[in-house]
Structure formats: C-alpha cells, structure tokens
Amino acid sequence: GAGVSQTPSNKVTEKGKYVELRCDPISGHTALYWYRQSLGQGPEFLIYFQGTGAADDSGLPNDRFFAVRPEGSVSTLKIQRTERGDSAVYLCASSKLGVPEETQYFGPGTRLLVL
Amino acid sequence: GENVEQHPSTLSVQEGDSAVIKCTYSDSASNYFPWYKQELGKGPQLIIDIRSNVGEKKDQRIAVTLNKTAKHFSLHITETQPEDSAVYFCAARKGGTYKYIFGTGTRLKVLA
C-alpha cells in the first residue's frame, strides 16, 4: 500500500512569505507527527495529532508555526512570515493507533528553503 | 532539558566488519528507544527498538543493548554490507508522552 506522502517535495520561498506543507498519512492511521530536520541534525519534534486534535504541540518553535488536521487524515503545516532559519526538511510521520512505542512511518519530507 | 547524544558522527568500516553506534540520554524517565536508518532523500525508517525493561534485543544482523543505570544504549551491526551505508539515528521517548528526542545521527559508510 501507499506510504506517507508529502507535498511539495521542495519549496523555495522568500523571507516573510507564507507557506503550507501537506502530509498524507497512511490510510487509516489515526496518529500523525510533524518533525523538522535541519542539516546534519536529527529530526526535531514539532507536533502530534491524535485524530483531528493536536494532542501535543509543545515542539512548535513559536506562533508563526501552526498545523491542522481537520478531518483526521491529511494535515497541513503552516508557517507565517518565514525566516531564513526556518530552512530545513519538514518530515511527517504516521502510526496506526498512536499507541506509545508503535512504529512511526515517515514520509520523504519537504525541503524548505527560505531566501 | 531532554537530550540525546550520539557518537560517532561518522563511521567507516570494511564490508563484513561490525559497526557500533552509541547514544546517551539525559531523561531517566525515558522508556523506549528506537533506532532509525535514513537514506539520502528519504525519511527515517525504523530498524529496531528496545524498551526499558529489556537489556538486549537482536534481529538478524542488528542488535541493540540498553544500560538503564548508565543511560546508554547502543546499536550493533554485524557482517556489514554496502547497503547498510546510511545515516543512523537513535531516539528516546519519555514514558507517557509521544515526543521523541533524536540524536544527531551517525553517517555509516561500508567500504566494499
């Protein structure tokens, strides 16, 4: 079956612009996670959804970052007033039930470059 | 705060040799420790994991050991093959949360 997909695969924007990054989890997976991966670093947790609700958004760096999952499947990560420091690969992962220790399946990521 | 240190940052081994990657975590409440393999242009893929009530786990050529007292855990790959070349990440999860703290990664090169 299809894995986690993310679009776009690459996004180049200018400082100050607004961007949206999309994640399509594996069908039927109730848990969805967003991570940010800077060059040479490990993924950094941003937010976790269980169904439609954000169960843990403690990793969002500031109020310019926001994520939604209105129907409990597709999720969108929104970044306002982008800054050069936002440049990174944004990874999405999903798991079936959101039970702790359950395998997370990662998508290929969206590479964001803010000029 | 929560932190996971990972060493070495790069590792080169000859095909057939073993590779060991080590991680140390800071939060004693961490109870789940997965390892991920990330190939170029792809997302991380889980390769093995261990829970805090287990000291060692093995899956074919891959094994993970955990020392809770020292807050250390290690990945062991035996009989390495060129296709094992990738970046490997360790992670730790605190009990009762869904937040994973990742190490900084180890770039493994297996030389044919």
CSV table of N, CA, C and O in Angstrom, one decimal, chain B residues 48-99:
chain,number,residue,atom,x,y,z
B,48,ILE,N,15.1,-1.1,14.5
B,48,ILE,CA,15.0,-1.9,15.7
B,48,ILE,C,14.7,-1.0,16.8
B,48,ILE,O,14.9,0.2,16.8
B,49,ASP,N,14.1,-1.5,17.9
B,49,ASP,CA,13.7,-0.7,19.1
B,49,ASP,C,13.9,-1.6,20.3
B,49,ASP,O,14.0,-2.8,20.3
B,50,ILE,N,14.0,-0.9,21.5
B,50,ILE,CA,14.1,-1.6,22.7
B,50,ILE,C,13.4,-0.8,23.8
B,50,ILE,O,13.3,0.4,23.8
B,51,ARG,N,12.8,-1.6,24.7
B,51,ARG,CA,12.0,-1.0,25.8
B,51,ARG,C,12.9,-1.0,27.1
B,51,ARG,O,13.8,-1.8,27.2
B,52,SER,N,12.5,-0.2,28.0
B,52,SER,CA,13.4,0.0,29.2
B,52,SER,C,13.5,-1.3,30.1
B,52,SER,O,14.3,-1.4,31.0
B,53,ASN,N,12.5,-2.2,29.9
B,53,ASN,CA,12.5,-3.4,30.8
B,53,ASN,C,13.3,-4.5,30.1
B,53,ASN,O,13.3,-5.7,30.6
B,54,VAL,N,14.0,-4.2,29.0
B,54,VAL,CA,14.8,-5.2,28.3
B,54,VAL,C,16.2,-4.7,28.2
B,54,VAL,O,16.5,-3.6,27.9
B,55,GLY,N,17.2,-5.6,28.3
B,55,GLY,CA,18.6,-5.2,28.2
B,55,GLY,C,19.2,-5.4,26.8
B,55,GLY,O,20.2,-4.6,26.5
B,56,GLU,N,18.6,-6.3,26.1
B,56,GLU,CA,19.2,-6.5,24.7
B,56,GLU,C,18.1,-7.1,23.8
B,56,GLU,O,17.2,-7.8,24.2
B,57,LYS,N,18.3,-6.7,22.5
B,57,LYS,CA,17.3,-7.3,21.5
B,57,LYS,C,18.1,-7.4,20.3
B,57,LYS,O,18.9,-6.6,19.9
B,58,LYS,N,17.8,-8.5,19.6
B,58,LYS,CA,18.5,-8.8,18.3
B,58,LYS,C,17.6,-9.2,17.2
B,58,LYS,O,16.5,-9.8,17.4
B,59,ASP,N,17.9,-8.7,16.0
B,59,ASP,CA,17.1,-9.0,14.8
B,59,ASP,C,18.1,-9.3,13.7
B,59,ASP,O,18.6,-8.3,13.1
B,60,GLN,N,18.4,-10.5,13.4
B,60,GLN,CA,19.4,-10.9,12.4
B,60,GLN,C,20.7,-10.2,12.6
B,60,GLN,O,21.4,-10.5,13.7
B,61,ARG,N,21.1,-9.4,11.8
B,61,ARG,CA,22.5,-8.8,11.9
B,61,ARG,C,22.5,-7.5,12.8
B,61,ARG,O,23.5,-6.9,13.0
B,62,ILE,N,21.3,-7.2,13.3
B,62,ILE,CA,21.2,-5.9,14.1
B,62,ILE,C,20.9,-6.3,15.5
B,62,ILE,O,20.0,-7.1,15.8
B,63,ALA,N,21.5,-5.6,16.5
B,63,ALA,CA,21.2,-5.8,17.9
B,63,ALA,C,21.3,-4.4,18.6
B,63,ALA,O,22.0,-3.5,18.1
B,64,VAL,N,20.5,-4.3,19.6
B,64,VAL,CA,20.6,-3.1,20.4
B,64,VAL,C,20.7,-3.5,21.9
B,64,VAL,O,20.1,-4.5,22.3
B,65,THR,N,21.5,-2.8,22.6
B,65,THR,CA,21.7,-3.0,24.1
B,65,THR,C,21.4,-1.8,24.8
B,65,THR,O,21.5,-0.6,24.3
B,66,LEU,N,20.9,-1.9,26.0
B,66,LEU,CA,20.5,-0.8,26.9
B,66,LEU,C,21.0,-1.0,28.3
B,66,LEU,O,20.9,-2.1,28.9
B,67,ASN,N,21.6,0.1,28.8
B,67,ASN,CA,22.1,0.1,30.1
B,67,ASN,C,21.4,1.3,30.8
B,67,ASN,O,21.8,2.4,30.7
B,68,LYS,N,20.3,0.9,31.5
B,68,LYS,CA,19.5,2.0,32.1
B,68,LYS,C,20.2,2.8,33.2
B,68,LYS,O,20.0,3.9,33.4
B,69,THR,N,21.1,2.1,34.0
B,69,THR,CA,21.8,2.7,35.0
B,69,THR,C,22.7,3.8,34.5
B,69,THR,O,22.7,5.0,35.0
B,70,ALA,N,23.4,3.5,33.4
B,70,ALA,CA,24.3,4.5,32.8
B,70,ALA,C,23.6,5.4,31.8
B,70,ALA,O,24.2,6.3,31.3
B,71,LYS,N,22.3,5.1,31.5
B,71,LYS,CA,21.6,5.8,30.5
B,71,LYS,C,22.3,5.8,29.1
B,71,LYS,O,22.4,6.8,28.4
B,72,HIS,N,22.7,4.6,28.8
B,72,HIS,CA,23.4,4.4,27.5
B,72,HIS,C,22.6,3.3,26.7
B,72,HIS,O,22.1,2.3,27.3
B,73,PHE,N,22.6,3.5,25.4
B,73,PHE,CA,22.1,2.4,24.5
B,73,PHE,C,22.9,2.4,23.2
B,73,PHE,O,23.4,3.4,22.8
B,74,SER,N,23.1,1.2,22.7
B,74,SER,CA,24.0,1.1,21.5
B,74,SER,C,23.3,0.2,20.4
B,74,SER,O,22.6,-0.7,20.7
B,75,LEU,N,23.7,0.5,19.2
B,75,LEU,CA,23.3,-0.2,18.0
B,75,LEU,C,24.5,-1.0,17.5
B,75,LEU,O,25.6,-0.4,17.4
B,76,HIS,N,24.4,-2.3,17.3
B,76,HIS,CA,25.4,-3.1,16.8
B,76,HIS,C,25.0,-3.7,15.5
B,76,HIS,O,23.9,-4.4,15.4
B,77,ILE,N,25.8,-3.5,14.4
B,77,ILE,CA,25.5,-4.2,13.1
B,77,ILE,C,26.7,-5.1,12.8
B,77,ILE,O,27.8,-4.6,12.8
B,78,THR,N,26.4,-6.4,12.6
B,78,THR,CA,27.4,-7.3,12.3
B,78,THR,C,27.4,-7.6,10.8
B,78,THR,O,26.4,-7.4,10.1
B,79,GLU,N,28.5,-8.1,10.3
B,79,GLU,CA,28.7,-8.5,8.9
B,79,GLU,C,28.1,-7.4,8.0
B,79,GLU,O,27.3,-7.7,7.1
B,80,THR,N,28.7,-6.3,8.2
B,80,THR,CA,28.1,-5.1,7.4
B,80,THR,C,28.2,-5.3,5.9
B,80,THR,O,29.2,-6.0,5.4
B,81,GLN,N,27.3,-4.7,5.2
B,81,GLN,CA,27.2,-4.8,3.7
B,81,GLN,C,27.1,-3.4,3.2
B,81,GLN,O,26.7,-2.5,3.9
B,82,PRO,N,27.5,-3.2,1.9
B,82,PRO,CA,27.5,-1.8,1.4
B,82,PRO,C,26.1,-1.2,1.5
B,82,PRO,O,26.0,0.0,1.7
B,83,GLU,N,25.0,-2.0,1.4
B,83,GLU,CA,23.7,-1.4,1.5
B,83,GLU,C,23.3,-0.9,3.0
B,83,GLU,O,22.3,-0.3,3.2
B,84,ASP,N,24.2,-1.2,3.9
B,84,ASP,CA,24.0,-0.7,5.3
B,84,ASP,C,24.4,0.8,5.3
B,84,ASP,O,24.2,1.5,6.3
B,85,SER,N,25.1,1.3,4.3
B,85,SER,CA,25.6,2.7,4.3
B,85,SER,C,24.4,3.6,4.3
B,85,SER,O,23.5,3.5,3.5
B,86,ALA,N,24.3,4.5,5.3
B,86,ALA,CA,23.2,5.4,5.5
B,86,ALA,C,23.5,6.2,6.8
B,86,ALA,O,24.6,6.1,7.4
B,87,VAL,N,22.6,7.1,7.1
B,87,VAL,CA,22.7,7.8,8.4
B,87,VAL,C,21.8,7.1,9.4
B,87,VAL,O,20.6,6.8,9.1
B,88,TYR,N,22.3,6.8,10.6
B,88,TYR,CA,21.5,6.2,11.6
B,88,TYR,C,21.3,7.1,12.7
B,88,TYR,O,22.1,7.9,13.2
B,89,PHE,N,20.0,7.1,13.2
B,89,PHE,CA,19.6,8.0,14.3
B,89,PHE,C,19.1,7.1,15.5
B,89,PHE,O,18.3,6.2,15.3
B,90,CYS,N,19.5,7.5,16.7
B,90,CYS,CA,18.9,6.9,17.9
B,90,CYS,C,17.9,7.9,18.4
B,90,CYS,O,17.9,9.1,18.0
B,91,ALA,N,16.9,7.4,19.2
B,91,ALA,CA,15.9,8.3,19.7
B,91,ALA,C,15.5,7.8,21.1
B,91,ALA,O,15.7,6.6,21.4
B,92,ALA,N,15.0,8.7,21.9
B,92,ALA,CA,14.4,8.3,23.2
B,92,ALA,C,13.1,8.9,23.4
B,92,ALA,O,12.9,10.1,23.0
B,93,ARG,N,12.2,8.2,24.0
B,93,ARG,CA,10.8,8.7,24.3
B,93,ARG,C,10.6,8.6,25.8
B,93,ARG,O,10.8,7.5,26.4
B,94,LYS,N,10.0,9.6,26.3
B,94,LYS,CA,9.7,9.7,27.7
B,94,LYS,C,8.4,9.0,28.0
B,94,LYS,O,7.4,9.2,27.2
B,95,GLY,N,8.3,8.2,29.0
B,95,GLY,CA,7.0,7.5,29.3
B,95,GLY,C,5.9,8.4,29.4
B,95,GLY,O,6.0,9.5,30.0
B,96,GLY,N,4.7,8.0,28.8
B,96,GLY,CA,3.5,8.8,28.9
B,96,GLY,C,3.4,10.0,27.9
B,96,GLY,O,2.5,10.7,27.9
B,97,THR,N,4.4,10.1,27.1
B,97,THR,CA,4.4,11.2,26.0
B,97,THR,C,4.6,10.5,24.7
B,97,THR,O,4.9,9.4,24.5
B,98,TYR,N,4.4,11.3,23.7
B,98,TYR,CA,4.5,10.9,22.3
B,98,TYR,C,5.7,11.7,21.6
B,98,TYR,O,5.9,11.6,20.5
B,99,LYS,N,6.5,12.3,22.5
B,99,LYS,CA,7.6,13.2,22.0
B,99,LYS,C,8.9,12.4,22.0
B,99,LYS,O,9.3,11.9,23.0
